Coordinates of C-alpha atoms (C1' of nucleotides) in Angstrom, one line a residue:
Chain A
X1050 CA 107.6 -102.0 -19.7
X1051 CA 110.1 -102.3 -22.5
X1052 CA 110.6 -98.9 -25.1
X1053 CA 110.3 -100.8 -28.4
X1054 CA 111.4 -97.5 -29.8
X1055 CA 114.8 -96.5 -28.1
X1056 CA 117.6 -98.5 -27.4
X1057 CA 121.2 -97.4 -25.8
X1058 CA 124.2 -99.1 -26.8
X1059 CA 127.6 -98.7 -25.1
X1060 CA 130.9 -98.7 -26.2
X1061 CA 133.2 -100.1 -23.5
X1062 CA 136.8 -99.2 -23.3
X1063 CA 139.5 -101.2 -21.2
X1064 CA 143.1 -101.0 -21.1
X1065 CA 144.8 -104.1 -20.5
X1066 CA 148.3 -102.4 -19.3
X1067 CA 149.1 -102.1 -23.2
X1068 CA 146.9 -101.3 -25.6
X1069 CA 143.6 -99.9 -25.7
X1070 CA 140.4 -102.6 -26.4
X1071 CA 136.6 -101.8 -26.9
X1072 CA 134.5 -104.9 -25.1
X1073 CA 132.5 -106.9 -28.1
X1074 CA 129.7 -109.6 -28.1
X1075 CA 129.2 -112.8 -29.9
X1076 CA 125.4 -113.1 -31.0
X1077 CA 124.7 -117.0 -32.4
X1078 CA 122.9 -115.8 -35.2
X1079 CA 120.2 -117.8 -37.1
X1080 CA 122.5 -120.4 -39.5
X1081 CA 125.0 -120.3 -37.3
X1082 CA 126.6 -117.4 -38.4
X1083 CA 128.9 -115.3 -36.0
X1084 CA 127.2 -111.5 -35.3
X1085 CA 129.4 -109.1 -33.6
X1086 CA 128.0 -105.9 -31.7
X1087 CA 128.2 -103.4 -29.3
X1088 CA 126.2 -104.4 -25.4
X1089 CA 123.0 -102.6 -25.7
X1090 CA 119.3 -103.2 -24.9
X1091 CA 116.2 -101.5 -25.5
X1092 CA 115.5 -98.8 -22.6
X1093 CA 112.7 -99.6 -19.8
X1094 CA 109.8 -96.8 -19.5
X1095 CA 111.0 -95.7 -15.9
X1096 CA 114.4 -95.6 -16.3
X1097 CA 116.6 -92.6 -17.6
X1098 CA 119.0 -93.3 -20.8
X1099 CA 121.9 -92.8 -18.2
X1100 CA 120.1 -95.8 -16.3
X1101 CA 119.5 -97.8 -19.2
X1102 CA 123.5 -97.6 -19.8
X1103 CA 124.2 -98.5 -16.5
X1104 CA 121.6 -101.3 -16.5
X1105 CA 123.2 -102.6 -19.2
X1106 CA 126.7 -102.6 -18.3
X1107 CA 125.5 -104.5 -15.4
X1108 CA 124.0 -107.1 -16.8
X1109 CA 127.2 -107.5 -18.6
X1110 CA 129.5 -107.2 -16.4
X1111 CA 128.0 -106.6 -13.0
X1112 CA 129.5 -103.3 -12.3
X1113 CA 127.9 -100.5 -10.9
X1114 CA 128.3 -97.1 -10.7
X1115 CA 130.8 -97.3 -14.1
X1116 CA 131.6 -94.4 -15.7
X1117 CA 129.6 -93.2 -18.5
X1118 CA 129.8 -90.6 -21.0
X1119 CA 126.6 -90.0 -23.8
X1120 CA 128.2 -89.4 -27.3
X1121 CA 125.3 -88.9 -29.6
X1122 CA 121.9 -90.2 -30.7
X1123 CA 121.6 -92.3 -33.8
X1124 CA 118.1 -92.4 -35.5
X1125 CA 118.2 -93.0 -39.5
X1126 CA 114.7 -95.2 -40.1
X1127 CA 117.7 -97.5 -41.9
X1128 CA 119.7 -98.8 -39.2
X1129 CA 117.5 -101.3 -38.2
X1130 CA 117.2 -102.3 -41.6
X1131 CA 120.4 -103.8 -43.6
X1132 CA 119.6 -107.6 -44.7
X1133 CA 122.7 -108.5 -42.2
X1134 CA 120.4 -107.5 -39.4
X1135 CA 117.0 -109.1 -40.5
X1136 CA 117.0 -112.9 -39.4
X1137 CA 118.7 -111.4 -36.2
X1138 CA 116.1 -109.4 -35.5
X1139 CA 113.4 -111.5 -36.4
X1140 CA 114.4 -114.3 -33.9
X1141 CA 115.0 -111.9 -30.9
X1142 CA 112.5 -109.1 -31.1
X1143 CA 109.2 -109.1 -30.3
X1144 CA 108.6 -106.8 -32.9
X1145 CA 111.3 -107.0 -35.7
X1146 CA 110.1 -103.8 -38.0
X1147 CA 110.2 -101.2 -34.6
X1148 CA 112.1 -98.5 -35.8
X1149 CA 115.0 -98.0 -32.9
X1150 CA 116.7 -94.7 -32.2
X1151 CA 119.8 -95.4 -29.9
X1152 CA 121.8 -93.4 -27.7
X1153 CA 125.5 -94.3 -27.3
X1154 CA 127.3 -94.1 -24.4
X1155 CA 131.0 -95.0 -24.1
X1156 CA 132.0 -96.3 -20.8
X1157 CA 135.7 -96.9 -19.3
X1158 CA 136.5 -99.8 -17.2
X1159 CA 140.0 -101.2 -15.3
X1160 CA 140.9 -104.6 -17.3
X1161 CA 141.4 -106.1 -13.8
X1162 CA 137.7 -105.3 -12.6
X1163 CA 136.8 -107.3 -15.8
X1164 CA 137.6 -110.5 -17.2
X1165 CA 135.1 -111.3 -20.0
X1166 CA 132.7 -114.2 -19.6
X1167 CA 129.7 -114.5 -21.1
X1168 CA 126.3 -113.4 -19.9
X1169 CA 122.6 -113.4 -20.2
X1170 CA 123.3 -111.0 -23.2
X1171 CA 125.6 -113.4 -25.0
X1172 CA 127.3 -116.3 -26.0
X1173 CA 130.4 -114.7 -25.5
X1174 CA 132.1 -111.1 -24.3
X1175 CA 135.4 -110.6 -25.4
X1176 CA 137.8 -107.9 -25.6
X1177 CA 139.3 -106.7 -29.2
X1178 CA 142.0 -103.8 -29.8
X1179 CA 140.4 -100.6 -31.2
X1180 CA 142.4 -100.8 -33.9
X1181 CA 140.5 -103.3 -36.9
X1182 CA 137.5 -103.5 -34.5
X1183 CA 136.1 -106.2 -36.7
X1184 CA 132.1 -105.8 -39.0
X1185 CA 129.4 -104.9 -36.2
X1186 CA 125.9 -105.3 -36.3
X1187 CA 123.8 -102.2 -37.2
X1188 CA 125.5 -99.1 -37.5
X1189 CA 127.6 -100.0 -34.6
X1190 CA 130.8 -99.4 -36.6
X1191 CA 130.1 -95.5 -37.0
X1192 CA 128.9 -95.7 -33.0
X1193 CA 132.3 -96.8 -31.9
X1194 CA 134.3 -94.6 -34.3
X1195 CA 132.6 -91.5 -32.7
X1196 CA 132.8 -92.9 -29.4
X1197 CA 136.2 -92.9 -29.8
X1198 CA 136.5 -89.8 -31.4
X1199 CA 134.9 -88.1 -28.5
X1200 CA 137.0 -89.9 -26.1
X1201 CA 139.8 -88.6 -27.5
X1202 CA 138.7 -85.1 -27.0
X1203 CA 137.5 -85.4 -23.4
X1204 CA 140.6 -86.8 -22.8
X1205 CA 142.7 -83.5 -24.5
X1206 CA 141.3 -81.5 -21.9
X1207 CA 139.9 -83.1 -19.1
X1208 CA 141.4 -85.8 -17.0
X1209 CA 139.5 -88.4 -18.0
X1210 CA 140.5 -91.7 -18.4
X1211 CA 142.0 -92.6 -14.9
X1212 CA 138.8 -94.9 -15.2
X1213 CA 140.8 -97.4 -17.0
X1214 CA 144.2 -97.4 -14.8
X1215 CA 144.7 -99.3 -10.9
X1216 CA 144.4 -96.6 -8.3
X1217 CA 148.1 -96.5 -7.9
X1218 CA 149.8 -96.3 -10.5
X1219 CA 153.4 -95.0 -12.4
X1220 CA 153.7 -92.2 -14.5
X1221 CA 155.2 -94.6 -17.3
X1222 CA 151.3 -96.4 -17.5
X1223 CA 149.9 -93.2 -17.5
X1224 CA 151.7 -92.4 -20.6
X1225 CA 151.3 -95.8 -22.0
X1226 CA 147.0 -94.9 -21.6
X1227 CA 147.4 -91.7 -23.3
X1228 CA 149.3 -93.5 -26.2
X1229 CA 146.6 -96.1 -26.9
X1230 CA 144.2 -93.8 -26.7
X1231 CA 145.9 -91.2 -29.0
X1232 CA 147.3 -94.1 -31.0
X1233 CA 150.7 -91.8 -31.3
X1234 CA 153.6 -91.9 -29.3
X1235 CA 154.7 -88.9 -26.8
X1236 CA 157.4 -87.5 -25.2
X1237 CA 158.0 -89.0 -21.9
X1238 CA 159.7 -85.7 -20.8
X1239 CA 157.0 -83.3 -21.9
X1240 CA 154.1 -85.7 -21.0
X1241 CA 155.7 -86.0 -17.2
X1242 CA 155.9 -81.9 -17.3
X1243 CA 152.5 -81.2 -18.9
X1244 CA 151.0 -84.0 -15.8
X1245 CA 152.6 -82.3 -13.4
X1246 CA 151.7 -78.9 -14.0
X1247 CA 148.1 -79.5 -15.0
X1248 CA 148.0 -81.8 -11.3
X1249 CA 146.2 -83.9 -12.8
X1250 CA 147.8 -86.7 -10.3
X1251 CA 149.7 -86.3 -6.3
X1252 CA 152.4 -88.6 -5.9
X1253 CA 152.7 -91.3 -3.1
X1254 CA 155.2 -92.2 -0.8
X1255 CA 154.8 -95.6 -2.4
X1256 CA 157.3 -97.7 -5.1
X1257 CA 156.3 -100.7 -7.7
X1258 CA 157.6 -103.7 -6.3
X1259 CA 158.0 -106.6 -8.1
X1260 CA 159.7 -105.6 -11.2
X1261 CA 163.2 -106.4 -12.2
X1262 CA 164.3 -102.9 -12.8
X1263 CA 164.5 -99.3 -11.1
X1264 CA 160.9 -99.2 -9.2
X1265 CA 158.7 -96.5 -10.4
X1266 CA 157.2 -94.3 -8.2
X1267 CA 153.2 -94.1 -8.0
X1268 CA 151.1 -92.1 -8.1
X1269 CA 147.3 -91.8 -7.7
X1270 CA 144.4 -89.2 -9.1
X1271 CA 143.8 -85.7 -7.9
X1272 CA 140.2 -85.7 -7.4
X1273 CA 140.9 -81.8 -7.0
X1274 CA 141.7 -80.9 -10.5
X1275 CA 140.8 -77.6 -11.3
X1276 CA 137.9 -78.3 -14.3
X1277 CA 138.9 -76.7 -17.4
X1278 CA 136.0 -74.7 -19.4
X1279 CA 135.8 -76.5 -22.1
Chain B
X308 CA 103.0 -92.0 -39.1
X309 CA 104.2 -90.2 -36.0
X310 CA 106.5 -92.3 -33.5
X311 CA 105.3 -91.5 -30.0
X312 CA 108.3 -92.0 -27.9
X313 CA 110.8 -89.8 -30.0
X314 CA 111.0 -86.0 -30.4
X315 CA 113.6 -83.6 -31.5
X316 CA 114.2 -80.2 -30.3
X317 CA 116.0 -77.1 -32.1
X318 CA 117.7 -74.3 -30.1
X319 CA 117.4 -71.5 -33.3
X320 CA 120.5 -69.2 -32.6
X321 CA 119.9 -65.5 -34.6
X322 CA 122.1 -63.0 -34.5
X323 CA 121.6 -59.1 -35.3
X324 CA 124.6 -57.7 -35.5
X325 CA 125.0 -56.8 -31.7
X326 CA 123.3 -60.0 -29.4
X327 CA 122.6 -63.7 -29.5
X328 CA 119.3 -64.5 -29.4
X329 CA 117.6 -67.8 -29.5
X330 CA 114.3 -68.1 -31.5
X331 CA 111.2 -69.2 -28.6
X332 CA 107.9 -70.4 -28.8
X333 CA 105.1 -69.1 -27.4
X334 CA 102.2 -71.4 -27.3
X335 CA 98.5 -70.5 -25.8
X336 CA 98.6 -72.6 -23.2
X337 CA 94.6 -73.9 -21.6
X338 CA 93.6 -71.0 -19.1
X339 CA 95.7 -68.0 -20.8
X340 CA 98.8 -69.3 -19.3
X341 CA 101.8 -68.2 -21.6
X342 CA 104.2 -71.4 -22.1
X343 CA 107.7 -70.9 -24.1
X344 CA 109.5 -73.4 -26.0
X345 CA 111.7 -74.3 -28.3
X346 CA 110.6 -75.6 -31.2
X347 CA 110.6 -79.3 -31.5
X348 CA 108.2 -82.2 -32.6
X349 CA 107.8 -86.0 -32.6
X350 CA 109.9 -87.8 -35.4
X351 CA 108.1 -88.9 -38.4
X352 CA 108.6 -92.8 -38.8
X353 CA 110.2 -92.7 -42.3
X354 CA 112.4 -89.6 -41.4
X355 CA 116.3 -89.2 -39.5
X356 CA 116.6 -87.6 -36.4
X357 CA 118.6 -85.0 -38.6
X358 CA 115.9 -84.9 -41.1
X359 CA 113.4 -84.2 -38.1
X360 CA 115.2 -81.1 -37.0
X361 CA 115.1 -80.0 -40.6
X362 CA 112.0 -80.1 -41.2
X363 CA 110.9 -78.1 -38.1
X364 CA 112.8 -75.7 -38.9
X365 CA 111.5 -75.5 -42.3
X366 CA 107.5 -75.5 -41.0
X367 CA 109.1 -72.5 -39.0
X368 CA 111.1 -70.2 -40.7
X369 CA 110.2 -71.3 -44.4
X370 CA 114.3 -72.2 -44.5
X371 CA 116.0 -75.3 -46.2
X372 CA 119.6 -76.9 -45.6
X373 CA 119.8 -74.7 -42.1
X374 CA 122.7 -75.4 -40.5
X375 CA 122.4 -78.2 -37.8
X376 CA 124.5 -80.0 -35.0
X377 CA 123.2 -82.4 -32.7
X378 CA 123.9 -81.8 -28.8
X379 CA 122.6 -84.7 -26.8
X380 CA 119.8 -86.9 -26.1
X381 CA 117.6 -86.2 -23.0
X382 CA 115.5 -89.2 -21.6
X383 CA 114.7 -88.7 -18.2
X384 CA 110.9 -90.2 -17.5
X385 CA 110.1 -87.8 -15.6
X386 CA 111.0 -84.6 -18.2
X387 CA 107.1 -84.8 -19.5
X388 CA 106.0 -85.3 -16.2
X389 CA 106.4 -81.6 -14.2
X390 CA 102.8 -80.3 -13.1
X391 CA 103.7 -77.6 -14.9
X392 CA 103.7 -79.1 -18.2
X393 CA 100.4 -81.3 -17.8
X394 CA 97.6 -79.4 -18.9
X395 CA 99.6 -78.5 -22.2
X396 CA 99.8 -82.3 -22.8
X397 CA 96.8 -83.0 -22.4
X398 CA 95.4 -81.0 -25.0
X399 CA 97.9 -81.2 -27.5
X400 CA 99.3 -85.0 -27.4
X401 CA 97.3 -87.8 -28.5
X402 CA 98.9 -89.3 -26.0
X403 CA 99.7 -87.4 -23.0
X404 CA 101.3 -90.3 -21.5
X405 CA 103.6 -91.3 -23.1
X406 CA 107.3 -91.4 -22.4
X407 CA 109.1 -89.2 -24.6
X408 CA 112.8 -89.2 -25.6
X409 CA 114.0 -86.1 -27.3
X410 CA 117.4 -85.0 -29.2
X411 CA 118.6 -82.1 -29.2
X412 CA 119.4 -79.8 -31.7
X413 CA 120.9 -76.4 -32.3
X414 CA 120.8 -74.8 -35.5
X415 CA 122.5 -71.4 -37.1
X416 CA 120.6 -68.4 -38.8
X417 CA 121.7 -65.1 -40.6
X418 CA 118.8 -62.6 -38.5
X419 CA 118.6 -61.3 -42.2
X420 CA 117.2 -64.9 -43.3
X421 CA 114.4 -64.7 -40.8
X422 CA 111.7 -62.3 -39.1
X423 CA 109.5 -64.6 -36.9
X424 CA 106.3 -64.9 -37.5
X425 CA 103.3 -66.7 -36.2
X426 CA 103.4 -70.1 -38.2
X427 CA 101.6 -73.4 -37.6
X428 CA 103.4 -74.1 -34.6
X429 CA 102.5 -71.6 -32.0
X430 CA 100.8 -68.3 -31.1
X431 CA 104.3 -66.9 -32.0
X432 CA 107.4 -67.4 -32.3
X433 CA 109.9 -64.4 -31.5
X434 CA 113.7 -64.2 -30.8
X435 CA 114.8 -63.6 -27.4
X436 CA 118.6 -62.9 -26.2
X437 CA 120.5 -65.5 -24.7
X438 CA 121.4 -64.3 -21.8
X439 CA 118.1 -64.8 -18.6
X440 CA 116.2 -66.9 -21.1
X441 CA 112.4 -67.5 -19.0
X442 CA 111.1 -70.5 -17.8
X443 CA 110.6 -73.2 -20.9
X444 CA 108.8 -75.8 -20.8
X445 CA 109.7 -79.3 -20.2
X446 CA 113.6 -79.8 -19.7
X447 CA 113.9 -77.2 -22.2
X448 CA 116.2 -74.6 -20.0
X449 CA 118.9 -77.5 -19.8
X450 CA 118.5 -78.3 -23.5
X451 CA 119.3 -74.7 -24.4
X452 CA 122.4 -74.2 -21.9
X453 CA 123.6 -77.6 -23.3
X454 CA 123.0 -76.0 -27.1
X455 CA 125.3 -72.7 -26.0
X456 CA 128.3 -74.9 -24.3
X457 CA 128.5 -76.9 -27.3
X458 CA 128.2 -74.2 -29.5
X459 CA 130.9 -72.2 -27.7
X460 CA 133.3 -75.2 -27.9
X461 CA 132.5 -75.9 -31.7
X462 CA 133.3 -72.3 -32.0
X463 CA 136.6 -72.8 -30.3
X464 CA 137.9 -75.0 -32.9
X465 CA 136.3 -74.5 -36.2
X466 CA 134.9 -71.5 -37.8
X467 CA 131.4 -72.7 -37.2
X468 CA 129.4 -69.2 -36.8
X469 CA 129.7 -67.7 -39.8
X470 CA 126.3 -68.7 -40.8
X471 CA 125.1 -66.2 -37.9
X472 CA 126.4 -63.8 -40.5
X473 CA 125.7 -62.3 -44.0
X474 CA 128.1 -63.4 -46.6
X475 CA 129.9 -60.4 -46.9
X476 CA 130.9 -59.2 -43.5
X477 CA 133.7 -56.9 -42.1
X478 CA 135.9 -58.3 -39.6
X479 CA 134.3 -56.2 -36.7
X480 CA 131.2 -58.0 -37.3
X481 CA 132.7 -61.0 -36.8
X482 CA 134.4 -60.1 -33.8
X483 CA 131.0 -58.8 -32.1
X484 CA 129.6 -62.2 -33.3
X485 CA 132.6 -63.8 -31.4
X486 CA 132.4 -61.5 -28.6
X487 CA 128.2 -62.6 -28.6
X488 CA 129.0 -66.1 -28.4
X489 CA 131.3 -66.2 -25.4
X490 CA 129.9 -63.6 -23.7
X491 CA 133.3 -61.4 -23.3
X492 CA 135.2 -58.9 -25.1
X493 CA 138.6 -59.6 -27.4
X494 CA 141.2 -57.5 -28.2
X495 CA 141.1 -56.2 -31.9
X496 CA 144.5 -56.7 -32.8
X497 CA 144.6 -59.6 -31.8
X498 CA 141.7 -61.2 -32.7
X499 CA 142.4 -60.3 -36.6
X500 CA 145.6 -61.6 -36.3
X501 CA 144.3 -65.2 -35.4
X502 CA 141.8 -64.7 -38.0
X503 CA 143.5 -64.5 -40.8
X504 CA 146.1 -66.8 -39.6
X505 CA 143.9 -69.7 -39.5
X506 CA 142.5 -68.4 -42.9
X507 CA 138.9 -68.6 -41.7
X508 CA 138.3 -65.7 -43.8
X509 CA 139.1 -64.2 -47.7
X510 CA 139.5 -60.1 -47.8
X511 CA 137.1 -58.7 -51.1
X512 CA 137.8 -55.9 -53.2
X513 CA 134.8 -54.5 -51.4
X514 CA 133.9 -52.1 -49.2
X515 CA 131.5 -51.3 -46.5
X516 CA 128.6 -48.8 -47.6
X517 CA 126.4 -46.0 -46.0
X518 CA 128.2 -45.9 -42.9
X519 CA 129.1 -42.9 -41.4
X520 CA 132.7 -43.4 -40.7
X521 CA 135.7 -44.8 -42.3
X522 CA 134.3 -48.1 -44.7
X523 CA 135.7 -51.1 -43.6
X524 CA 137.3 -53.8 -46.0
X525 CA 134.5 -56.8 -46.5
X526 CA 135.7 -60.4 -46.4
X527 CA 133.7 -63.6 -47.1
X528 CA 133.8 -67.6 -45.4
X529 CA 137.2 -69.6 -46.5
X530 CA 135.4 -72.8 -47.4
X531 CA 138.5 -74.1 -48.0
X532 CA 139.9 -73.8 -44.5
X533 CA 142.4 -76.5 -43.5
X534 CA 139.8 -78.5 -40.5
X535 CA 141.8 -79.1 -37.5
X536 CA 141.4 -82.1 -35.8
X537 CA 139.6 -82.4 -33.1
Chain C
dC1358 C1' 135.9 -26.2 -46.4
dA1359 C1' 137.4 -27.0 -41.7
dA1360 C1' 136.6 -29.5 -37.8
dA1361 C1' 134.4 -33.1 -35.2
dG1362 C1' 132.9 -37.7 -34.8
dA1363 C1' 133.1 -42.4 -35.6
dT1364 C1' 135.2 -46.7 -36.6
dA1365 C1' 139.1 -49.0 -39.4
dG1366 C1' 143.4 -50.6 -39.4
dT1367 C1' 148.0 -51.7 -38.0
dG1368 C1' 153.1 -53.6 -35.1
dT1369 C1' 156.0 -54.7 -31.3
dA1370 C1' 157.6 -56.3 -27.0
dT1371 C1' 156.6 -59.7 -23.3
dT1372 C1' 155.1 -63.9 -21.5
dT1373 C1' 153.6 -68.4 -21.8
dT1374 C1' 153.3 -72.8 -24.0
dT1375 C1' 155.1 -76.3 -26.8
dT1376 C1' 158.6 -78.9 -28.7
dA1377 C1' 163.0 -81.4 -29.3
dC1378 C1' 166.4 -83.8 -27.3
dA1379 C1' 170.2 -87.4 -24.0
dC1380 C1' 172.1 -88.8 -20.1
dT1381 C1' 172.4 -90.5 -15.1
dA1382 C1' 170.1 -93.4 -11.4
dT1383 C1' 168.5 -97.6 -9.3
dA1384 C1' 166.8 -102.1 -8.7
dC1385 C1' 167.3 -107.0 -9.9
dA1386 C1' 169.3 -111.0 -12.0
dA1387 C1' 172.9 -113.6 -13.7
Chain D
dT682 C1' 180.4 -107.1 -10.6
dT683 C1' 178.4 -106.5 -14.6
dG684 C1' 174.4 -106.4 -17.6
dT685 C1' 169.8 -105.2 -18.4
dA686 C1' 165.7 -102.7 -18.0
dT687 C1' 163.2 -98.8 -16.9
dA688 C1' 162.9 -94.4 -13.9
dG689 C1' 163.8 -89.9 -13.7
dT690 C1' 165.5 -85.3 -14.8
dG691 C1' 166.6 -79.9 -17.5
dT692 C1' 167.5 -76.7 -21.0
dA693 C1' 167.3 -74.3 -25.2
dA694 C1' 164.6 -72.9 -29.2
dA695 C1' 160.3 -72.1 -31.5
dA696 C1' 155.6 -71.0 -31.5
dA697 C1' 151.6 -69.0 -29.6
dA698 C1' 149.2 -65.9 -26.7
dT699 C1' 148.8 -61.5 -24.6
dA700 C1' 149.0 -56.5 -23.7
dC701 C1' 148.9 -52.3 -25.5
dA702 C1' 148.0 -46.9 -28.5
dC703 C1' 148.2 -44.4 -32.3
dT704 C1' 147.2 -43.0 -37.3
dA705 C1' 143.9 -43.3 -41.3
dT706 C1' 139.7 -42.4 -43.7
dC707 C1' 135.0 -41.5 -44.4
dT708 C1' 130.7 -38.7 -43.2
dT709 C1' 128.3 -35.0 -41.2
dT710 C1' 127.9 -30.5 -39.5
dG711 C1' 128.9 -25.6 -38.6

DNA sequence: CAAAGATAGTGTATTTTTTACACTATACAA
DNA sequence: TTGTATAGTGTAAAAAATACACTATCTTTG
């Protein structure tokens, strides 16, 4: 039923409005010792990777159809090995010495589809800024730093990423994703001329309300880009 | 010894001076039936995924330290599961069954490094161009046009390639190599220009020899080339 | 040894893209 | 009415990409 052999993990990124956070859980460890890792689970023998990802982000977070993007296969015999892993292992696998290859995914979610709570999978989901993303279990440090990588570059030249905004929203919170993502700042001007040209988004005949300054104007995504090669 | 449930696979890329080609398999298949492939085999359990696709490359060209880039895990159930793949199972897997997960890898040759040759793996093994590659087995022909995106888009930003080519090359080579990979013709002038802008090459003291026209200047791989992000 | 054949090698003008940069407009609150 | 906070806008300069055609040099052949 269960692979013992090939896991997925998944690197979850939400945007809170500010900055950008990758979705962590708390493992009680044997001894009481806090273990951090990425969501993941060992992958079922009738269900794609892809559907292992998604199974896994709903068990989390009871989402479906979340948006998911592979970003690499890692297999060294070692991962499953480091002494901060063993008691871990031993308590919750039926067979602690498997050698595990996993296939990453990164996923995007809306902060407001989410609030954190924990699950079946945890004692406790939280979310934590990509920037110091704390130890992790296994090699799930490396996993999120290329997850991240190659969210960066799908977002260069794709238009990726609306995953994590409100379906309306201002040009100002578009830039503020882009920002957190990059983790540099841009040029509102040329950002607002580059979005507009590209058409990446179609404007509304809609304003922010509720704010205590000039409303913005919203704005929502063109699900008729043009796809880039590339 | 052998883990059951994870394979790699290597799309070879040759080049000869003119096309792309991409080293197949051919393997006698029960009843005469010709099967291609590429070249791939179950992951030893002491062995990386990395180390995997090196060492199939060295049981089939004889080469060490070949030049390697992972492009994606495939994991459907059902990719070991087409009719036409079951008789081949049968008599080669010890367990025909099983679900198998398998990475992909492409890899880089100089043609000049390598003149198939029937080895232990197959009947033969023989380079065909990449352009209307046959029926492969498995999920193969969607590992293979998955192997040339990537490439192209490596190609894009770093001067991956050169290992297509001998060490001394003139910069017409290189543009045919270019011109192979992306399947379209560039402008001369400008495609030096770029070139030695972005210092991906170092002009020799040398010259081309035994050609029948005006010898072209040699150049050789900047390994010191500034890497761009992303 | 002259001519023909073959590819090497080179520069400039035009267009497009990217970058840098600062002020006015509008809504709400006090 | 004024203050405060963010929205929204254009232009000039620099850099990068594109289009384009002729001369140079080597070998072979007549």
């Amino acid at each position: 039923m269960v692979n013992p052999n090939v896991s997925v993990d998944c690197v979850v990124f939400g945007f809170d409005g500010d900055g950008l956070n990758v979705l962590l859980i708390e493992q009680k460890d044997v001894g009481q010792r806090i273990r951090l890792a990425l969501p993941g689970d060992l992958v079922l023998d009738e269900e794609s990777l892809h559907e292992a990802a998604q199974r896994v982000l709903w068990e989390l977070t009871g989402l479906e159809g979340v948006y998911l993007h592979q970003c690499g296969a890692f297999g060294d015999p070692n991962r499953v090995r480091d002494v901060k892993d063993l008691a871990w292992l031993q308590s919750y696998r039926e067979n602690p010495q498997a050698r595990v290859i996993t296939v990453a995914y990164f996923a995007l979610l809306k902060s407001e589809d989410f609030n954190p709570h924990a699950s079946s999978f945890a004692e406790r989901v939280f979310w934590h800024p990509v920037y110091q993303v704390p130890e992790l279990a296994f090699d799930h440090n490396a996993i999120f730093s290329q997850a991240l990588r190659i969210l960066r570059k799908e977002m260069r030249h794709r238009q990726v990423g609306h995953e994590l905004l409100p379906e309306k929203f201002t040009l100002s919170q578009l830039q503020t994703l882009h920002e957190a993502i990059f983790g540099e700042m841009l040029d509102k001007r040329n950002f607002r001329k580059k979005i507009i040209k590209e058409m990446w988004v179609l404007p509304l005949e809609e304003k922010q309300k509720g704010v205590v300054h000039k409303p913005a104007r919203l704005y929502e995504i063109n699900a008729n880009t043009p796809v880039l090669e590339e």
